[in-house]
JSON list of N, CA and C in Angstrom, two decimals:
[
{"chain": "A", "resi": 945, "resn": "UNK", "atom": "N", "xyz": [111.94, 92.06, 71.61]},
{"chain": "A", "resi": 945, "resn": "UNK", "atom": "CA", "xyz": [113.17, 92.82, 71.76]},
{"chain": "A", "resi": 945, "resn": "UNK", "atom": "C", "xyz": [113.61, 93.47, 70.47]},
{"chain": "A", "resi": 946, "resn": "UNK", "atom": "N", "xyz": [113.97, 94.68, 70.59]},
{"chain": "A", "resi": 946, "resn": "UNK", "atom": "CA", "xyz": [114.34, 95.47, 69.33]},
{"chain": "A", "resi": 946, "resn": "UNK", "atom": "C", "xyz": [115.69, 95.04, 68.89]},
{"chain": "A", "resi": 947, "resn": "UNK", "atom": "N", "xyz": [115.95, 95.18, 67.59]},
{"chain": "A", "resi": 947, "resn": "UNK", "atom": "CA", "xyz": [117.26, 94.82, 67.00]},
{"chain": "A", "resi": 947, "resn": "UNK", "atom": "C", "xyz": [118.09, 96.03, 66.70]},
{"chain": "A", "resi": 948, "resn": "UNK", "atom": "N", "xyz": [119.35, 95.91, 66.78]},
{"chain": "A", "resi": 948, "resn": "UNK", "atom": "CA", "xyz": [120.24, 96.99, 66.41]},
{"chain": "A", "resi": 948, "resn": "UNK", "atom": "C", "xyz": [120.27, 97.12, 64.87]},
{"chain": "A", "resi": 949, "resn": "UNK", "atom": "N", "xyz": [119.94, 98.22, 64.31]},
{"chain": "A", "resi": 949, "resn": "UNK", "atom": "CA", "xyz": [119.94, 98.52, 62.90]},
{"chain": "A", "resi": 949, "resn": "UNK", "atom": "C", "xyz": [120.63, 99.80, 62.56]},
{"chain": "A", "resi": 950, "resn": "UNK", "atom": "N", "xyz": [120.85, 100.09, 61.34]},
{"chain": "A", "resi": 950, "resn": "UNK", "atom": "CA", "xyz": [121.49, 101.35, 60.93]},
{"chain": "A", "resi": 950, "resn": "UNK", "atom": "C", "xyz": [120.58, 102.48, 61.40]},
{"chain": "A", "resi": 951, "resn": "UNK", "atom": "N", "xyz": [121.19, 103.47, 62.06]},
{"chain": "A", "resi": 951, "resn": "UNK", "atom": "CA", "xyz": [120.48, 104.59, 62.63]},
{"chain": "A", "resi": 951, "resn": "UNK", "atom": "C", "xyz": [120.13, 104.42, 64.11]},
{"chain": "A", "resi": 952, "resn": "UNK", "atom": "N", "xyz": [120.32, 103.19, 64.61]},
{"chain": "A", "resi": 952, "resn": "UNK", "atom": "CA", "xyz": [120.09, 102.96, 66.09]},
{"chain": "A", "resi": 952, "resn": "UNK", "atom": "C", "xyz": [121.10, 103.63, 66.86]},
{"chain": "A", "resi": 953, "resn": "UNK", "atom": "N", "xyz": [120.71, 104.00, 68.14]},
{"chain": "A", "resi": 953, "resn": "UNK", "atom": "CA", "xyz": [121.61, 104.53, 69.11]},
{"chain": "A", "resi": 953, "resn": "UNK", "atom": "C", "xyz": [122.00, 103.38, 69.98]},
{"chain": "A", "resi": 954, "resn": "UNK", "atom": "N", "xyz": [123.29, 103.20, 70.24]},
{"chain": "A", "resi": 954, "resn": "UNK", "atom": "CA", "xyz": [123.81, 102.13, 70.98]},
{"chain": "A", "resi": 954, "resn": "UNK", "atom": "C", "xyz": [124.74, 102.66, 72.14]},
{"chain": "A", "resi": 955, "resn": "UNK", "atom": "N", "xyz": [124.97, 101.79, 73.05]},
{"chain": "A", "resi": 955, "resn": "UNK", "atom": "CA", "xyz": [125.93, 102.20, 74.13]},
{"chain": "A", "resi": 955, "resn": "UNK", "atom": "C", "xyz": [126.76, 100.99, 74.47]},
{"chain": "A", "resi": 956, "resn": "UNK", "atom": "N", "xyz": [127.92, 101.24, 75.05]},
{"chain": "A", "resi": 956, "resn": "UNK", "atom": "CA", "xyz": [128.84, 100.22, 75.46]},
{"chain": "A", "resi": 956, "resn": "UNK", "atom": "C", "xyz": [128.32, 99.56, 76.75]},
{"chain": "A", "resi": 957, "resn": "UNK", "atom": "N", "xyz": [128.33, 98.23, 76.79]},
{"chain": "A", "resi": 957, "resn": "UNK", "atom": "CA", "xyz": [127.86, 97.47, 78.03]},
{"chain": "A", "resi": 957, "resn": "UNK", "atom": "C", "xyz": [128.64, 97.82, 79.23]},
{"chain": "A", "resi": 958, "resn": "UNK", "atom": "N", "xyz": [130.03, 97.96, 79.01]},
{"chain": "A", "resi": 958, "resn": "UNK", "atom": "CA", "xyz": [130.92, 98.27, 80.18]},
{"chain": "A", "resi": 958, "resn": "UNK", "atom": "C", "xyz": [130.90, 99.70, 80.55]},
{"chain": "A", "resi": 959, "resn": "UNK", "atom": "N", "xyz": [130.68, 100.56, 79.59]},
{"chain": "A", "resi": 959, "resn": "UNK", "atom": "CA", "xyz": [130.61, 102.01, 79.94]},
{"chain": "A", "resi": 959, "resn": "UNK", "atom": "C", "xyz": [129.36, 102.70, 79.21]},
{"chain": "A", "resi": 960, "resn": "UNK", "atom": "N", "xyz": [128.20, 102.47, 79.88]},
{"chain": "A", "resi": 960, "resn": "UNK", "atom": "CA", "xyz": [126.94, 102.89, 79.24]},
{"chain": "A", "resi": 960, "resn": "UNK", "atom": "C", "xyz": [126.86, 104.41, 78.93]},
{"chain": "A", "resi": 961, "resn": "UNK", "atom": "N", "xyz": [127.80, 105.25, 79.50]},
{"chain": "A", "resi": 961, "resn": "UNK", "atom": "CA", "xyz": [127.75, 106.62, 79.20]},
{"chain": "A", "resi": 961, "resn": "UNK", "atom": "C", "xyz": [128.34, 106.87, 77.78]},
{"chain": "A", "resi": 962, "resn": "UNK", "atom": "N", "xyz": [128.96, 105.91, 77.18]},
{"chain": "A", "resi": 962, "resn": "UNK", "atom": "CA", "xyz": [129.50, 106.10, 75.82]},
{"chain": "A", "resi": 962, "resn": "UNK", "atom": "C", "xyz": [128.42, 105.68, 74.85]},
{"chain": "A", "resi": 963, "resn": "UNK", "atom": "N", "xyz": [127.83, 106.66, 74.16]},
{"chain": "A", "resi": 963, "resn": "UNK", "atom": "CA", "xyz": [126.74, 106.45, 73.30]},
{"chain": "A", "resi": 963, "resn": "UNK", "atom": "C", "xyz": [127.20, 106.70, 71.83]},
{"chain": "A", "resi": 964, "resn": "UNK", "atom": "N", "xyz": [126.71, 105.91, 70.91]},
{"chain": "A", "resi": 964, "resn": "UNK", "atom": "CA", "xyz": [127.07, 106.03, 69.53]},
{"chain": "A", "resi": 964, "resn": "UNK", "atom": "C", "xyz": [125.85, 105.88, 68.64]},
{"chain": "A", "resi": 965, "resn": "UNK", "atom": "N", "xyz": [125.90, 106.21, 67.40]},
{"chain": "A", "resi": 965, "resn": "UNK", "atom": "CA", "xyz": [124.91, 106.11, 66.38]},
{"chain": "A", "resi": 965, "resn": "UNK", "atom": "C", "xyz": [125.45, 105.14, 65.33]},
{"chain": "A", "resi": 966, "resn": "UNK", "atom": "N", "xyz": [124.69, 104.15, 65.00]},
{"chain": "A", "resi": 966, "resn": "UNK", "atom": "CA", "xyz": [125.09, 103.06, 64.07]},
{"chain": "A", "resi": 966, "resn": "UNK", "atom": "C", "xyz": [125.07, 103.69, 62.64]},
{"chain": "A", "resi": 967, "resn": "UNK", "atom": "N", "xyz": [126.17, 103.56, 61.94]},
{"chain": "A", "resi": 967, "resn": "UNK", "atom": "CA", "xyz": [126.32, 103.95, 60.53]},
{"chain": "A", "resi": 967, "resn": "UNK", "atom": "C", "xyz": [126.22, 102.73, 59.59]},
{"chain": "A", "resi": 968, "resn": "UNK", "atom": "N", "xyz": [126.72, 101.59, 60.03]},
{"chain": "A", "resi": 968, "resn": "UNK", "atom": "CA", "xyz": [126.73, 100.40, 59.20]},
{"chain": "A", "resi": 968, "resn": "UNK", "atom": "C", "xyz": [126.91, 99.17, 60.05]},
{"chain": "A", "resi": 969, "resn": "UNK", "atom": "N", "xyz": [126.50, 98.06, 59.59]},
{"chain": "A", "resi": 969, "resn": "UNK", "atom": "CA", "xyz": [126.70, 96.74, 60.28]},
{"chain": "A", "resi": 969, "resn": "UNK", "atom": "C", "xyz": [127.25, 95.85, 59.22]},
{"chain": "A", "resi": 970, "resn": "UNK", "atom": "N", "xyz": [128.35, 95.11, 59.61]},
{"chain": "A", "resi": 970, "resn": "UNK", "atom": "CA", "xyz": [128.97, 94.26, 58.62]},
{"chain": "A", "resi": 970, "resn": "UNK", "atom": "C", "xyz": [128.08, 93.05, 58.23]},
{"chain": "A", "resi": 971, "resn": "UNK", "atom": "N", "xyz": [128.45, 92.37, 57.14]},
{"chain": "A", "resi": 971, "resn": "UNK", "atom": "CA", "xyz": [127.53, 91.40, 56.52]},
{"chain": "A", "resi": 971, "resn": "UNK", "atom": "C", "xyz": [127.24, 90.27, 57.47]},
{"chain": "A", "resi": 972, "resn": "UNK", "atom": "N", "xyz": [128.19, 89.86, 58.28]},
{"chain": "A", "resi": 972, "resn": "UNK", "atom": "CA", "xyz": [128.03, 88.74, 59.19]},
{"chain": "A", "resi": 972, "resn": "UNK", "atom": "C", "xyz": [127.32, 89.24, 60.57]},
{"chain": "A", "resi": 973, "resn": "UNK", "atom": "N", "xyz": [127.21, 90.45, 60.71]},
{"chain": "A", "resi": 973, "resn": "UNK", "atom": "CA", "xyz": [126.57, 91.07, 61.94]},
{"chain": "A", "resi": 973, "resn": "UNK", "atom": "C", "xyz": [127.47, 90.91, 63.11]},
{"chain": "A", "resi": 974, "resn": "UNK", "atom": "N", "xyz": [128.70, 90.91, 62.92]},
{"chain": "A", "resi": 974, "resn": "UNK", "atom": "CA", "xyz": [129.72, 90.75, 64.09]},
{"chain": "A", "resi": 974, "resn": "UNK", "atom": "C", "xyz": [130.30, 92.10, 64.50]},
{"chain": "A", "resi": 975, "resn": "UNK", "atom": "N", "xyz": [130.34, 93.13, 63.64]},
{"chain": "A", "resi": 975, "resn": "UNK", "atom": "CA", "xyz": [130.89, 94.44, 64.04]},
{"chain": "A", "resi": 975, "resn": "UNK", "atom": "C", "xyz": [130.02, 95.49, 63.54]},
{"chain": "A", "resi": 976, "resn": "UNK", "atom": "N", "xyz": [130.12, 96.64, 64.17]},
{"chain": "A", "resi": 976, "resn": "UNK", "atom": "CA", "xyz": [129.27, 97.76, 63.87]},
{"chain": "A", "resi": 976, "resn": "UNK", "atom": "C", "xyz": [130.17, 98.96, 63.63]},
{"chain": "A", "resi": 977, "resn": "UNK", "atom": "N", "xyz": [129.91, 99.67, 62.58]},
{"chain": "A", "resi": 977, "resn": "UNK", "atom": "CA", "xyz": [130.50, 101.02, 62.27]},
{"chain": "A", "resi": 977, "resn": "UNK", "atom": "C", "xyz": [129.63, 102.05, 62.91]},
{"chain": "A", "resi": 978, "resn": "UNK", "atom": "N", "xyz": [130.19, 102.79, 63.78]},
{"chain": "A", "resi": 978, "resn": "UNK", "atom": "CA", "xyz": [129.38, 103.78, 64.61]},
{"chain": "A", "resi": 978, "resn": "UNK", "atom": "C", "xyz": [130.09, 105.11, 64.65]},
{"chain": "A", "resi": 979, "resn": "UNK", "atom": "N", "xyz": [129.31, 106.12, 64.99]},
{"chain": "A", "resi": 979, "resn": "UNK", "atom": "CA", "xyz": [129.89, 107.47, 65.14]},
{"chain": "A", "resi": 979, "resn": "UNK", "atom": "C", "xyz": [129.59, 108.02, 66.59]},
{"chain": "A", "resi": 980, "resn": "UNK", "atom": "N", "xyz": [130.61, 108.56, 67.11]},
{"chain": "A", "resi": 980, "resn": "UNK", "atom": "CA", "xyz": [130.48, 109.20, 68.45]},
{"chain": "A", "resi": 980, "resn": "UNK", "atom": "C", "xyz": [129.85, 110.56, 68.24]},
{"chain": "A", "resi": 981, "resn": "UNK", "atom": "N", "xyz": [129.39, 111.16, 69.29]},
{"chain": "A", "resi": 981, "resn": "UNK", "atom": "CA", "xyz": [128.85, 112.52, 69.30]},
{"chain": "A", "resi": 981, "resn": "UNK", "atom": "C", "xyz": [129.79, 113.56, 68.76]},
{"chain": "A", "resi": 982, "resn": "UNK", "atom": "N", "xyz": [131.11, 113.31, 69.05]},
{"chain": "A", "resi": 982, "resn": "UNK", "atom": "CA", "xyz": [132.12, 114.25, 68.61]},
{"chain": "A", "resi": 982, "resn": "UNK", "atom": "C", "xyz": [132.51, 114.05, 67.19]},
{"chain": "A", "resi": 983, "resn": "UNK", "atom": "N", "xyz": [131.88, 113.10, 66.43]},
{"chain": "A", "resi": 983, "resn": "UNK", "atom": "CA", "xyz": [132.13, 112.92, 65.00]},
{"chain": "A", "resi": 983, "resn": "UNK", "atom": "C", "xyz": [133.11, 111.82, 64.70]},
{"chain": "A", "resi": 984, "resn": "UNK", "atom": "N", "xyz": [133.81, 111.28, 65.65]},
{"chain": "A", "resi": 984, "resn": "UNK", "atom": "CA", "xyz": [134.77, 110.16, 65.44]},
{"chain": "A", "resi": 984, "resn": "UNK", "atom": "C", "xyz": [134.01, 108.85, 65.16]},
{"chain": "A", "resi": 985, "resn": "UNK", "atom": "N", "xyz": [134.50, 108.17, 64.08]},
{"chain": "A", "resi": 985, "resn": "UNK", "atom": "CA", "xyz": [133.85, 106.88, 63.68]},
{"chain": "A", "resi": 985, "resn": "UNK", "atom": "C", "xyz": [134.75, 105.81, 64.26]},
{"chain": "A", "resi": 986, "resn": "UNK", "atom": "N", "xyz": [134.05, 104.73, 64.79]},
{"chain": "A", "resi": 986, "resn": "UNK", "atom": "CA", "xyz": [134.74, 103.63, 65.44]},
{"chain": "A", "resi": 986, "resn": "UNK", "atom": "C", "xyz": [134.13, 102.35, 64.93]},
{"chain": "A", "resi": 987, "resn": "UNK", "atom": "N", "xyz": [134.85, 101.24, 65.00]},
{"chain": "A", "resi": 987, "resn": "UNK", "atom": "CA", "xyz": [134.38, 99.88, 64.75]},
{"chain": "A", "resi": 987, "resn": "UNK", "atom": "C", "xyz": [134.18, 99.22, 66.13]},
{"chain": "A", "resi": 988, "resn": "UNK", "atom": "N", "xyz": [133.05, 98.75, 66.39]},
{"chain": "A", "resi": 988, "resn": "UNK", "atom": "CA", "xyz": [132.76, 98.09, 67.66]},
{"chain": "A", "resi": 988, "resn": "UNK", "atom": "C", "xyz": [132.29, 96.64, 67.39]},
{"chain": "A", "resi": 989, "resn": "UNK", "atom": "N", "xyz": [132.68, 95.80, 68.34]},
{"chain": "A", "resi": 989, "resn": "UNK", "atom": "CA", "xyz": [132.21, 94.37, 68.28]},
{"chain": "A", "resi": 989, "resn": "UNK", "atom": "C", "xyz": [130.79, 94.35, 68.83]},
{"chain": "A", "resi": 990, "resn": "UNK", "atom": "N", "xyz": [129.90, 93.65, 68.09]},
{"chain": "A", "resi": 990, "resn": "UNK", "atom": "CA", "xyz": [128.47, 93.69, 68.51]},
{"chain": "A", "resi": 990, "resn": "UNK", "atom": "C", "xyz": [128.22, 93.12, 69.83]},
{"chain": "A", "resi": 991, "resn": "UNK", "atom": "N", "xyz": [129.16, 92.26, 70.39]},
{"chain": "A", "resi": 991, "resn": "UNK", "atom": "CA", "xyz": [129.03, 91.64, 71.67]},
{"chain": "A", "resi": 991, "resn": "UNK", "atom": "C", "xyz": [129.35, 92.68, 72.80]},
{"chain": "A", "resi": 992, "resn": "UNK", "atom": "N", "xyz": [129.92, 93.79, 72.49]},
{"chain": "A", "resi": 992, "resn": "UNK", "atom": "CA", "xyz": [130.28, 94.82, 73.46]},
{"chain": "A", "resi": 992, "resn": "UNK", "atom": "C", "xyz": [129.22, 95.93, 73.62]},
{"chain": "A", "resi": 993, "resn": "UNK", "atom": "N", "xyz": [128.26, 95.93, 72.75]},
{"chain": "A", "resi": 993, "resn": "UNK", "atom": "CA", "xyz": [127.18, 96.98, 72.81]},
{"chain": "A", "resi": 993, "resn": "UNK", "atom": "C", "xyz": [125.83, 96.45, 73.09]},
{"chain": "A", "resi": 994, "resn": "UNK", "atom": "N", "xyz": [124.94, 97.44, 73.50]},
{"chain": "A", "resi": 994, "resn": "UNK", "atom": "CA", "xyz": [123.52, 97.19, 73.63]},
{"chain": "A", "resi": 994, "resn": "UNK", "atom": "C", "xyz": [122.72, 98.32, 73.06]},
{"chain": "A", "resi": 995, "resn": "UNK", "atom": "N", "xyz": [121.49, 98.00, 72.69]},
{"chain": "A", "resi": 995, "resn": "UNK", "atom": "CA", "xyz": [120.61, 99.08, 72.20]},
{"chain": "A", "resi": 995, "resn": "UNK", "atom": "C", "xyz": [120.45, 100.18, 73.21]},
{"chain": "A", "resi": 996, "resn": "UNK", "atom": "N", "xyz": [120.60, 101.41, 72.77]},
{"chain": "A", "resi": 996, "resn": "UNK", "atom": "CA", "xyz": [120.31, 102.54, 73.68]},
{"chain": "A", "resi": 996, "resn": "UNK", "atom": "C", "xyz": [118.91, 102.78, 73.97]},
{"chain": "A", "resi": 997, "resn": "UNK", "atom": "N", "xyz": [118.65, 103.57, 75.01]},
{"chain": "A", "resi": 997, "resn": "UNK", "atom": "CA", "xyz": [117.23, 103.92, 75.38]},
{"chain": "A", "resi": 997, "resn": "UNK", "atom": "C", "xyz": [116.88, 105.28, 74.60]},
{"chain": "A", "resi": 998, "resn": "UNK", "atom": "N", "xyz": [115.66, 105.69, 74.81]},
{"chain": "A", "resi": 998, "resn": "UNK", "atom": "CA", "xyz": [115.23, 107.01, 74.29]},
{"chain": "A", "resi": 998, "resn": "UNK", "atom": "C", "xyz": [116.06, 108.12, 74.95]},
{"chain": "A", "resi": 999, "resn": "UNK", "atom": "N", "xyz": [116.36, 107.95, 76.25]},
{"chain": "A", "resi": 999, "resn": "UNK", "atom": "CA", "xyz": [117.18, 108.92, 76.91]},
{"chain": "A", "resi": 999, "resn": "UNK", "atom": "C", "xyz": [118.62, 109.05, 76.30]},
{"chain": "A", "resi": 1000, "resn": "UNK", "atom": "N", "xyz": [119.14, 107.90, 75.93]},
{"chain": "A", "resi": 1000, "resn": "UNK", "atom": "CA", "xyz": [120.42, 107.91, 75.25]},
{"chain": "A", "resi": 1000, "resn": "UNK", "atom": "C", "xyz": [120.43, 108.68, 74.02]},
{"chain": "A", "resi": 1001, "resn": "UNK", "atom": "N", "xyz": [119.31, 108.42, 73.17]},
{"chain": "A", "resi": 1001, "resn": "UNK", "atom": "CA", "xyz": [119.17, 109.21, 71.97]},
{"chain": "A", "resi": 1001, "resn": "UNK", "atom": "C", "xyz": [119.09, 110.68, 72.14]},
{"chain": "A", "resi": 1002, "resn": "UNK", "atom": "N", "xyz": [118.33, 111.10, 73.17]},
{"chain": "A", "resi": 1002, "resn": "UNK", "atom": "CA", "xyz": [118.17, 112.52, 73.50]},
{"chain": "A", "resi": 1002, "resn": "UNK", "atom": "C", "xyz": [119.46, 113.06, 73.93]},
{"chain": "A", "resi": 1003, "resn": "UNK", "atom": "N", "xyz": [120.18, 112.39, 74.74]},
{"chain": "A", "resi": 1003, "resn": "UNK", "atom": "CA", "xyz": [121.53, 112.84, 75.23]},
{"chain": "A", "resi": 1003, "resn": "UNK", "atom": "C", "xyz": [122.53, 113.01, 74.02]},
{"chain": "A", "resi": 1004, "resn": "UNK", "atom": "N", "xyz": [122.53, 111.99, 73.09]},
{"chain": "A", "resi": 1004, "resn": "UNK", "atom": "CA", "xyz": [123.45, 112.04, 71.98]},
{"chain": "A", "resi": 1004, "resn": "UNK", "atom": "C", "xyz": [123.09, 113.28, 71.01]},
{"chain": "A", "resi": 1005, "resn": "UNK", "atom": "N", "xyz": [121.83, 113.48, 70.78]},
{"chain": "A", "resi": 1005, "resn": "UNK", "atom": "CA", "xyz": [121.41, 114.56, 69.97]},
{"chain": "A", "resi": 1005, "resn": "UNK", "atom": "C", "xyz": [121.37, 115.95, 70.57]},
{"chain": "A", "resi": 1006, "resn": "UNK", "atom": "N", "xyz": [121.48, 116.02, 71.89]},
{"chain": "A", "resi": 1006, "resn": "UNK", "atom": "CA", "xyz": [121.40, 117.34, 72.64]},
{"chain": "A", "resi": 1006, "resn": "UNK", "atom": "C", "xyz": [122.74, 118.02, 72.42]},
{"chain": "A", "resi": 1007, "resn": "UNK", "atom": "N", "xyz": [122.77, 119.31, 72.83]},
{"chain": "A", "resi": 1007, "resn": "UNK", "atom": "CA", "xyz": [123.93, 120.14, 72.74]},
{"chain": "A", "resi": 1007, "resn": "UNK", "atom": "C", "xyz": [124.89, 119.90, 73.97]},
{"chain": "A", "resi": 1008, "resn": "UNK", "atom": "N", "xyz": [124.49, 119.08, 74.84]},
{"chain": "A", "resi": 1008, "resn": "UNK", "atom": "CA", "xyz": [125.32, 118.72, 75.98]},
{"chain": "A", "resi": 1008, "resn": "UNK", "atom": "C", "xyz": [126.52, 117.90, 75.55]},
{"chain": "A", "resi": 1009, "resn": "UNK", "atom": "N", "xyz": [127.69, 118.16, 75.97]},
{"chain": "A", "resi": 1009, "resn": "UNK", "atom": "CA", "xyz": [128.83, 117.44, 75.56]},
{"chain": "A", "resi": 1009, "resn": "UNK", "atom": "C", "xyz": [129.00, 116.18, 76.49]},
{"chain": "A", "resi": 1010, "resn": "UNK", "atom": "N", "xyz": [129.29, 115.06, 75.86]},
{"chain": "A", "resi": 1010, "resn": "UNK", "atom": "CA", "xyz": [129.56, 113.83, 76.56]},
{"chain": "A", "resi": 1010, "resn": "UNK", "atom": "C", "xyz": [131.05, 113.68, 76.63]},
{"chain": "A", "resi": 1011, "resn": "UNK", "atom": "N", "xyz": [131.58, 113.48, 77.95]},
{"chain": "A", "resi": 1011, "resn": "UNK", "atom": "CA", "xyz": [133.01, 113.28, 78.03]},
{"chain": "A", "resi": 1011, "resn": "UNK", "atom": "C", "xyz": [133.35, 111.84, 78.25]},
{"chain": "A", "resi": 1012, "resn": "UNK", "atom": "N", "xyz": [134.20, 111.30, 77.39]},
{"chain": "A", "resi": 1012, "resn": "UNK", "atom": "CA", "xyz": [134.55, 109.93, 77.54]},
{"chain": "A", "resi": 1012, "resn": "UNK", "atom": "C", "xyz": [135.84, 109.82, 78.26]},
{"chain": "A", "resi": 1013, "resn": "UNK", "atom": "N", "xyz": [135.90, 108.96, 79.28]},
{"chain": "A", "resi": 1013, "resn": "UNK", "atom": "CA", "xyz": [137.13, 108.79, 80.11]},
{"chain": "A", "resi": 1013, "resn": "UNK", "atom": "C", "xyz": [137.62, 107.44, 79.94]}
]
């Protein structure tokens, strides 16, 4: 199983359409500093996210806008 590292694409477990790119992981590995496609940075609890798929990476990097509800 792959591990979440800096540069990984992750998504929320409860809302898999919300995709982020990992900028930093805290020393204890409990929270993740990530950036949304729209440029907003957020702090996420590691228990709330999962590693994204290749499709998630392509969606994040594409010109298609992701709408978060």
